[in-house]
Tab-separated table of C-alpha atoms and ligand atoms in Angstrom:
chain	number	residue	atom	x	y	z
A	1	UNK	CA	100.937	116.908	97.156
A	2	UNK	CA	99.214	118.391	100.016
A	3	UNK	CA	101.660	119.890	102.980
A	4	UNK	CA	101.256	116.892	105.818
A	5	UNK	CA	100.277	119.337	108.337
A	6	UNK	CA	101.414	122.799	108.490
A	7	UNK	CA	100.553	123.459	111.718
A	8	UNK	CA	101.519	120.657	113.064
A	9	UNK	CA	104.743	120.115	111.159
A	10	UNK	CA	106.626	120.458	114.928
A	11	UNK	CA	105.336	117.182	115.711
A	12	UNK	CA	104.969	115.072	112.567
A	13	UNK	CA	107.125	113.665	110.559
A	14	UNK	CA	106.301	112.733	106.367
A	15	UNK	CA	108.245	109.180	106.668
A	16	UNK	CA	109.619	106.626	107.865
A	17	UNK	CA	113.143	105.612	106.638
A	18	UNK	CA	112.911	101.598	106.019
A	19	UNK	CA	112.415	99.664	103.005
A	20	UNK	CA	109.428	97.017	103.009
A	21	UNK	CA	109.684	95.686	99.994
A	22	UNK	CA	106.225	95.912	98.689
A	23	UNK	CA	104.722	94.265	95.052
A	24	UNK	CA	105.074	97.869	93.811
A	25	UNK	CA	108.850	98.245	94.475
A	26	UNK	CA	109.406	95.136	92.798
A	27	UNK	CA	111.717	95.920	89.517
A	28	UNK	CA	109.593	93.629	87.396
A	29	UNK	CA	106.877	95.806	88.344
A	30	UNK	CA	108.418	98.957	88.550
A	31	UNK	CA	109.572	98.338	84.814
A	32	UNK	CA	106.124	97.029	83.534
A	33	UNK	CA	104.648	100.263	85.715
A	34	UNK	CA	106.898	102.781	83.431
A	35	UNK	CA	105.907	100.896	80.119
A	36	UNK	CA	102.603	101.349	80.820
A	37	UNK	CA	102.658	104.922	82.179
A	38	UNK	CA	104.698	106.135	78.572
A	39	UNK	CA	102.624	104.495	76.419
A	40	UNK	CA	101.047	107.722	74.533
A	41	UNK	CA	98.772	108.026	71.032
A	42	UNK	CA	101.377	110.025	68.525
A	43	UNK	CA	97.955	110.284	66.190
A	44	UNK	CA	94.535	110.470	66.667
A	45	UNK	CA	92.552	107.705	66.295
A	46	UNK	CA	91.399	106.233	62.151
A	47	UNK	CA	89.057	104.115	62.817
A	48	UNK	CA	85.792	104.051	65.496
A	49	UNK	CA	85.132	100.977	68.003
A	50	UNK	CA	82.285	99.440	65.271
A	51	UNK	CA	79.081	98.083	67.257
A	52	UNK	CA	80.418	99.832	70.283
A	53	UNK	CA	80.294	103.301	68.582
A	54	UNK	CA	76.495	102.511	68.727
A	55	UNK	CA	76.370	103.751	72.199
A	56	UNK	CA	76.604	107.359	73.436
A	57	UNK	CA	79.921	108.273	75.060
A	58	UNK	CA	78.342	108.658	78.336
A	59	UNK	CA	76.809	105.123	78.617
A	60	UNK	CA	80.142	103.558	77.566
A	61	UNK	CA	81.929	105.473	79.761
A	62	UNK	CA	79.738	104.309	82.468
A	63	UNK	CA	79.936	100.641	81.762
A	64	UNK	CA	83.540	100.964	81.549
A	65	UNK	CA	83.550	102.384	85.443
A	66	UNK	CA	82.036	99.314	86.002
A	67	UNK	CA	84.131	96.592	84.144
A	68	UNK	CA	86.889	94.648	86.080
A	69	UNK	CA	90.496	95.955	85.531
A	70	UNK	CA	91.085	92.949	83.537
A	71	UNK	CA	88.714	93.623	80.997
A	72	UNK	CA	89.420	97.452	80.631
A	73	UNK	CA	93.188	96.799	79.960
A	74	UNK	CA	92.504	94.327	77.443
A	75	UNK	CA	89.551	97.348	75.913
A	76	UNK	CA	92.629	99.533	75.652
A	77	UNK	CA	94.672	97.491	73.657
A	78	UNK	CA	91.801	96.903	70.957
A	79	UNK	CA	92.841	100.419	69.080
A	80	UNK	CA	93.834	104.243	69.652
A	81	UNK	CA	89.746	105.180	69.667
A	82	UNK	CA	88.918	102.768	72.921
A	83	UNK	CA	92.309	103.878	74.428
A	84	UNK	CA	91.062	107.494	74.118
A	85	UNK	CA	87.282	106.702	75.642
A	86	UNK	CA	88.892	104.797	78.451
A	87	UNK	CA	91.053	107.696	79.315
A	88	UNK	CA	88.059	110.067	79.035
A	89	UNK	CA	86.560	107.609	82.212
A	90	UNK	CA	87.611	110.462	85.353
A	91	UNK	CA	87.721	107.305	87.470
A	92	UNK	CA	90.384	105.134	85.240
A	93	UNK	CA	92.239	108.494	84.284
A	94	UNK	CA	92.245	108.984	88.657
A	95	UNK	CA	93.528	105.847	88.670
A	96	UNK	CA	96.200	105.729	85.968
A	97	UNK	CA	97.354	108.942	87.444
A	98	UNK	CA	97.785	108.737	91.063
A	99	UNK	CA	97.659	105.241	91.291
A	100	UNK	CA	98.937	103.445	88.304
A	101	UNK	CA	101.744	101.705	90.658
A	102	UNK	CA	98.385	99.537	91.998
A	103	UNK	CA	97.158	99.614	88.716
A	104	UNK	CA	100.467	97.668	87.222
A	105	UNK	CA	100.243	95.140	90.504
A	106	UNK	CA	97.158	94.307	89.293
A	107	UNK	CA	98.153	93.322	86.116
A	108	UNK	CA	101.468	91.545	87.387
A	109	UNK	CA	99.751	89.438	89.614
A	110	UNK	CA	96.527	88.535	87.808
A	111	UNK	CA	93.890	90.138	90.149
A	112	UNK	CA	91.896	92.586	87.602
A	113	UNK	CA	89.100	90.011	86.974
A	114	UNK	CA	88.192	90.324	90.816
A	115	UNK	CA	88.391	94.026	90.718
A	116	UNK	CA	86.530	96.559	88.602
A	117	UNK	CA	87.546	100.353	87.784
A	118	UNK	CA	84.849	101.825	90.364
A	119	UNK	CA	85.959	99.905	93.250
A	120	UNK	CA	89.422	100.833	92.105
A	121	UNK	CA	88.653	104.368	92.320
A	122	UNK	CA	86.804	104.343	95.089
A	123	UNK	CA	89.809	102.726	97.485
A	124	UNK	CA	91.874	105.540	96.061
A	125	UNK	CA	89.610	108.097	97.083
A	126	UNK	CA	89.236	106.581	100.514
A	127	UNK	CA	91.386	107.069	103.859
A	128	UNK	CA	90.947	104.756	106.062
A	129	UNK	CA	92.136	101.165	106.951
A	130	UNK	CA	89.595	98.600	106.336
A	131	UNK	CA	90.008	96.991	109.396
A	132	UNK	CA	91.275	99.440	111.903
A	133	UNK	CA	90.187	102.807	110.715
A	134	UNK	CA	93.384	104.521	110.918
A	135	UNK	CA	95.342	106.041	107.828
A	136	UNK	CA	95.820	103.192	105.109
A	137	UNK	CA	98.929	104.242	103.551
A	138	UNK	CA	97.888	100.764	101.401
A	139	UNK	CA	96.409	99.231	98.799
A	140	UNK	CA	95.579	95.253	98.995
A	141	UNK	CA	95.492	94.491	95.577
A	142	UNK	CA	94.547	90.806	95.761
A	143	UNK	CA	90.784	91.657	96.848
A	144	UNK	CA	91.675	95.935	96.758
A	145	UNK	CA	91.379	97.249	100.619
A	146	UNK	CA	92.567	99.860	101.731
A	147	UNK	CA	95.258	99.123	104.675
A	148	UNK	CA	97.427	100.576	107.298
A	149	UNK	CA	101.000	98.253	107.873
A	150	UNK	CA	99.938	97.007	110.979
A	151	UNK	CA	96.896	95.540	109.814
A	152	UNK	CA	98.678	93.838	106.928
A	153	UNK	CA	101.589	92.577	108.731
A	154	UNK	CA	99.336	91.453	111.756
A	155	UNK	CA	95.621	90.915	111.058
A	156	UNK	CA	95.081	86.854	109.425
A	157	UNK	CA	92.261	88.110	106.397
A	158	UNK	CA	95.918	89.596	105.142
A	159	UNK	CA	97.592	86.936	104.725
A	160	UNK	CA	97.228	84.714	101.150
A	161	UNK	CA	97.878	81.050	101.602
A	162	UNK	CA	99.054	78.525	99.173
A	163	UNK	CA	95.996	76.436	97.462
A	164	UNK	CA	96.893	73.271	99.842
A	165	UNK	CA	97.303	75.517	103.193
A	166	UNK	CA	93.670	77.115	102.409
A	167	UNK	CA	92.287	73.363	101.413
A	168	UNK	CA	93.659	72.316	104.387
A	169	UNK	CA	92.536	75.452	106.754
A	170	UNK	CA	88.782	75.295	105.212
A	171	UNK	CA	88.455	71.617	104.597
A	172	UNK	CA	87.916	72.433	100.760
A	173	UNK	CA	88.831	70.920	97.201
A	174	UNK	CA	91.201	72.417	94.926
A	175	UNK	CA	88.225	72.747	92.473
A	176	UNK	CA	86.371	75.021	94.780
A	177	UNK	CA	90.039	76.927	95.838
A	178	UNK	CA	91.010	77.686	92.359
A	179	UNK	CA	87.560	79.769	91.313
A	180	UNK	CA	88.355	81.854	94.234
A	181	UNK	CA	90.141	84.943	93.754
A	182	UNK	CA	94.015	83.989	93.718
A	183	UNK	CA	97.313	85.751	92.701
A	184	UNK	CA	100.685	85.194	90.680
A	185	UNK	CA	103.059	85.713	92.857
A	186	UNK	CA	105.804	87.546	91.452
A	187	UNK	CA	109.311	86.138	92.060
A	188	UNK	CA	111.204	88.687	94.023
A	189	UNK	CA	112.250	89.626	97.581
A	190	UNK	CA	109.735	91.037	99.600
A	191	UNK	CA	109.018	92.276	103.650
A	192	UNK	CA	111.235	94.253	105.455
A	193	UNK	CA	113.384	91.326	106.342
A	194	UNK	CA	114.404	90.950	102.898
A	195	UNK	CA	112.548	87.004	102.246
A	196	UNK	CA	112.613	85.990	98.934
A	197	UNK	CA	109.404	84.129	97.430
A	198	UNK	CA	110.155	81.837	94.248
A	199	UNK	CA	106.817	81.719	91.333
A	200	UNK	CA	103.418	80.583	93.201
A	201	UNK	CA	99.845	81.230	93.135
A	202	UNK	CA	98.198	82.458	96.896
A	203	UNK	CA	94.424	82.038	97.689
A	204	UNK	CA	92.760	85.423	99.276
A	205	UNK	CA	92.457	84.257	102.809
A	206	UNK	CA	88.727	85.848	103.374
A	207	UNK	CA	87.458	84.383	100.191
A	208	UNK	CA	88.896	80.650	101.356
A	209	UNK	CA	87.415	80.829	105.134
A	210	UNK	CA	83.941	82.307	103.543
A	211	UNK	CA	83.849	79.518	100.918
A	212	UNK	CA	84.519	77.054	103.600
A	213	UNK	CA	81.665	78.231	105.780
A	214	UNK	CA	79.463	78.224	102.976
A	215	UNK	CA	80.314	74.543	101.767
A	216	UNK	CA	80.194	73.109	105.810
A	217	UNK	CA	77.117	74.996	106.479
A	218	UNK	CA	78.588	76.577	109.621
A	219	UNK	CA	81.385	77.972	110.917
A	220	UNK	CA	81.636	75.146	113.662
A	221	UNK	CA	80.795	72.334	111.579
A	222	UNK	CA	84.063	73.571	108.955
A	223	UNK	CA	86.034	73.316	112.785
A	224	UNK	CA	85.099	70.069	113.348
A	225	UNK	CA	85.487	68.625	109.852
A	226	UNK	CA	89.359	70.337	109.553
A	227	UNK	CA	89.933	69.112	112.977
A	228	UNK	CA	88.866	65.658	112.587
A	229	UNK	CA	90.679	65.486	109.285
A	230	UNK	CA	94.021	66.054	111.144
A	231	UNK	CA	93.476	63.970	113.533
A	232	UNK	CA	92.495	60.897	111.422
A	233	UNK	CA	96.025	62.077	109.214
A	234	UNK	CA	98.320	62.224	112.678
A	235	UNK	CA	96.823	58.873	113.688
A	236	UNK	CA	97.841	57.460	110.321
A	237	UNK	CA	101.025	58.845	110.390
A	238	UNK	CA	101.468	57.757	114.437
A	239	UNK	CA	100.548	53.994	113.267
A	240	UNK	CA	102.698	54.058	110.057
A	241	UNK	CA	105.519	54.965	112.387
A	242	UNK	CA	104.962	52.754	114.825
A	243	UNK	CA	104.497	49.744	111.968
A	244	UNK	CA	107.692	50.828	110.697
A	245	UNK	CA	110.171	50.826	114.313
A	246	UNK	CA	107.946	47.368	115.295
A	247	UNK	CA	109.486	45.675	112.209
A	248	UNK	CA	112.797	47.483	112.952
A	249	UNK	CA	112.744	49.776	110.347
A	250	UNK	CA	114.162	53.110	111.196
A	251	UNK	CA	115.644	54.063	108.062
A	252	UNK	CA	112.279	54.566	105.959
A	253	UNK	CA	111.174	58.090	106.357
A	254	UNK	CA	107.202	58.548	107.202
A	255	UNK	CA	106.528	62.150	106.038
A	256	UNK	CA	104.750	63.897	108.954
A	257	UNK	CA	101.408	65.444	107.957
A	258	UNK	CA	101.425	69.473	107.355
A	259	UNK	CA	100.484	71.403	110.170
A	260	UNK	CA	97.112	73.480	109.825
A	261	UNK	CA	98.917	76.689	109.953
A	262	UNK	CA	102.582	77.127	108.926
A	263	UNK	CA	104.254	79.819	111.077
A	264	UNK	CA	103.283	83.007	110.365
A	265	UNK	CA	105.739	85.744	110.645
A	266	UNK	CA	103.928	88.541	110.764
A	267	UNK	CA	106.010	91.286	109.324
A	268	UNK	CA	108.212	89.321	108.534
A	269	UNK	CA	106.042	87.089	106.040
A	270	UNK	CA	107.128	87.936	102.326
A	271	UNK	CA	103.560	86.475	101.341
A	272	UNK	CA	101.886	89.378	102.838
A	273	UNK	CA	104.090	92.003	101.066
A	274	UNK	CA	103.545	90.402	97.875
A	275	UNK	CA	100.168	91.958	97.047
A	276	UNK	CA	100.544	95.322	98.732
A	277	UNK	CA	101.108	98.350	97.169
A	278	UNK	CA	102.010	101.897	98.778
A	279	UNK	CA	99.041	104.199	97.170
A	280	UNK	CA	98.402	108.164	98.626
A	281	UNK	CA	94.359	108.839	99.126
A	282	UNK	CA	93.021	111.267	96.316
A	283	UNK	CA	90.939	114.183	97.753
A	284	UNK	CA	88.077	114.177	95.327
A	285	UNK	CA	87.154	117.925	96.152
A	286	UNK	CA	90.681	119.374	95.928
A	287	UNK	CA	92.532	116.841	93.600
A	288	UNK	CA	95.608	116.992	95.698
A	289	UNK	CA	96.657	113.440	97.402
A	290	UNK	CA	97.084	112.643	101.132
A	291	UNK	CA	99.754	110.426	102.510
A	292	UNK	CA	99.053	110.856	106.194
A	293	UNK	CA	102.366	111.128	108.687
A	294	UNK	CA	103.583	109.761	111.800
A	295	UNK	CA	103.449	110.958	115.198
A	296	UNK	CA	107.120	112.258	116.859
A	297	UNK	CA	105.573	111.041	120.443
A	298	UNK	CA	105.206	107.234	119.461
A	299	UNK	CA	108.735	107.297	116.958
A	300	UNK	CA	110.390	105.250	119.508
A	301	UNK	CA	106.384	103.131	120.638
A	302	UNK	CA	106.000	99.599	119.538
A	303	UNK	CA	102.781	98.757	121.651
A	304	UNK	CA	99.373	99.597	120.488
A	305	UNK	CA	97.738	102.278	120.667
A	306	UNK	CA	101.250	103.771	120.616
A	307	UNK	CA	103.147	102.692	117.743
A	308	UNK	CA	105.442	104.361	115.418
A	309	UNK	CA	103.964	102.757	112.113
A	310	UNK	CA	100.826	104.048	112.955
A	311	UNK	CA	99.535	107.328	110.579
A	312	UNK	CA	97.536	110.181	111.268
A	313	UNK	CA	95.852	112.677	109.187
A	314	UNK	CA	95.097	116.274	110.476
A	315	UNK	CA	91.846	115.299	112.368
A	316	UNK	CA	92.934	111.948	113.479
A	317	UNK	CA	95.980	113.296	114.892
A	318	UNK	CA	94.581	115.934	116.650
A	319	UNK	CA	92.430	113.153	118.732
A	320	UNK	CA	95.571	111.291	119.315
A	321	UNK	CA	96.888	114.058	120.900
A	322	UNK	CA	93.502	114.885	122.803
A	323	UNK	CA	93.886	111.431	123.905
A	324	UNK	CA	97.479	110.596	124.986
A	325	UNK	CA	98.424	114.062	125.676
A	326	UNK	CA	100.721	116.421	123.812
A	327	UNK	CA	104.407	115.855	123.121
A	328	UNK	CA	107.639	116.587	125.048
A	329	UNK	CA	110.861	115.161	124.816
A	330	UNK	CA	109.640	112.823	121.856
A	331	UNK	CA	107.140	111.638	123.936
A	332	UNK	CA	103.409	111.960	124.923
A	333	UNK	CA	102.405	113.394	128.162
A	334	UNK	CA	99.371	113.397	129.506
A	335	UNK	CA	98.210	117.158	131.502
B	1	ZN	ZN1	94.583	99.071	110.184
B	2	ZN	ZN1	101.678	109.537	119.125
């Protein structure tokens, strides 16, 4: 691993010392990860891949870049010869290498068909948040972004929702919901505040709001229909209830309808922990891998653009400093 920053080393430091309870610390996952990662030929391979074999190494090698993750695990199981071509893929060998924690969480949670090798590879090989542009310590793995915490913990397209949140957010069918790309959650306990999340499948939040513009035709037309749907289900319920207390009945519970948005805790939502997994960037050119590192002058900074969760790389870093000043006291000072 690459030295965060020698020169710099004064006012940097590698990590930070908390536990978030990402998919990829999960022990079911940890445990599948280490299955997979021993799994070794003891003999060369007997027999070829039959029609496959047909095509030169380089084409197959090529459409196997391409192929979702799903697909390529299942090509490795079919016998020691397509085990051996997939590994001779530099992108999937990348992959199983440096990343094979994301790799696993992809598995576990039933994402590979929306994912291929390439793109895989390419978010590996990658730096910077998505959304933000900072250091993305992260990988996404529902969708695969790249993603620094802050975005993940704070920014909505982040967040998966339960099939009848999203139907209820985009004004859409289940039957539209459950072709988009969705997740297994894995039982566990995830986010720094320790939450545990019981069995469930989570809708990817940009693929719900996207296939709710598309049905409504706009984005203000999906508005009005959601809105107008929960205000025709709070009337019901209001006249229900009313019914009920004008024949004197106060003992029959009327459920109240669902709010549009449950609470969001932000950091403190397990459901957007449960698809994250902590992956270093690969330096094509050099081969070594780049976890970025915090700033000493924001360690104690919880207000953007100061923040302690925030990481730098070498360049980044030094325009932070260029920008709020260099550090005394464990603090930035500007002139
Ligand atoms: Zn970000
Ligand atoms: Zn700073």
């Amino acid at each position: 691993m690459r030295d965060p920053a020698p020169q710099l080393g004064h006012l940097t430091y590698p990590k930070l010392r908390l536990k978030d309870n990402l998919l990829d610390e999960n022990p079911n996952v940890i445990q599948f990860q280490s299955k997979y990662g021993s799994f070794q030929l003891h003999e060369p391979p007997t027999t070829n891949l039959g029609t496959l074999s047909r095509l030169p190494l380089e084409l197959l090698q090529q459409v196997l870049y391409q192929l979702d993750i799903a697909t390529i695990v299942d090509f490795r199981r079919v016998n020691r010869q397509a085990f051996t071509i997939l590994d001779s893929v530099s992108a999937y060998h990348a992959v199983a290498k440096h990343a094979r924690n994301a790799l696993c969480g992809i598995i576990a949670i039933v994402t590979g068909k929306w994912i291929t090798c390439g793109t895989l590879y390419k978010k590996l090989s990658t730096p910077g948040c998505e959304i933000c542009g900072d250091f993305g310590g992260y990988l996404y793995l529902l969708t695969c972004k790249r993603v620094c915490f802050l975005c993940l913990s704070e920014n909505p397209l982040y967040l998966p929702l339960r099939i009848s949140h999203a139907c209820r957010k985009f004004g859409l069918g289940s039957e539209i919901v459950n072709k988009l790309p969705c997740m297994r959650v894995i039982p566990g306990t995830y986010s720094p505040n320790e939450k545990k999340v019981a069995r469930c499948i989570l809708v990817d939040y940009e693929s719900a709001r996207i296939a709710g513009i598309t049905a409504h035709g706009s984005i203000s037309a999906m508005t009005r229909f959601v809105s107008d749907l929960q205000t025709q289900k709070d009337e019901k319920y209001n006249a229900r209830k009313a019914a009920a207390l004008s024949l004197g009945d106060r003992s029959t519970h009327i459920r109240r309808p669902p709010a549009l948005d449950p609470y969001d805790a932000l950091s403190g939502n397990p459901f957007r922990f449960g698809a994250i997994a902590r992956v270093a960037c690969l330096d094509i050119a050099t081969q070594e891998l780049e976890r970025g590192f915090h700033c000493l002058g924001c360690e104690r900074a919880k207000r953007l653009p100061l923040h302690y969760r925030r990481k730098f790389m070498v360049a980044s870093f030094k325009d932070h400093l260029a920008q709020y000043g260099g550090i005394k006291n464990g603090e930035h000072h500007l002139g």
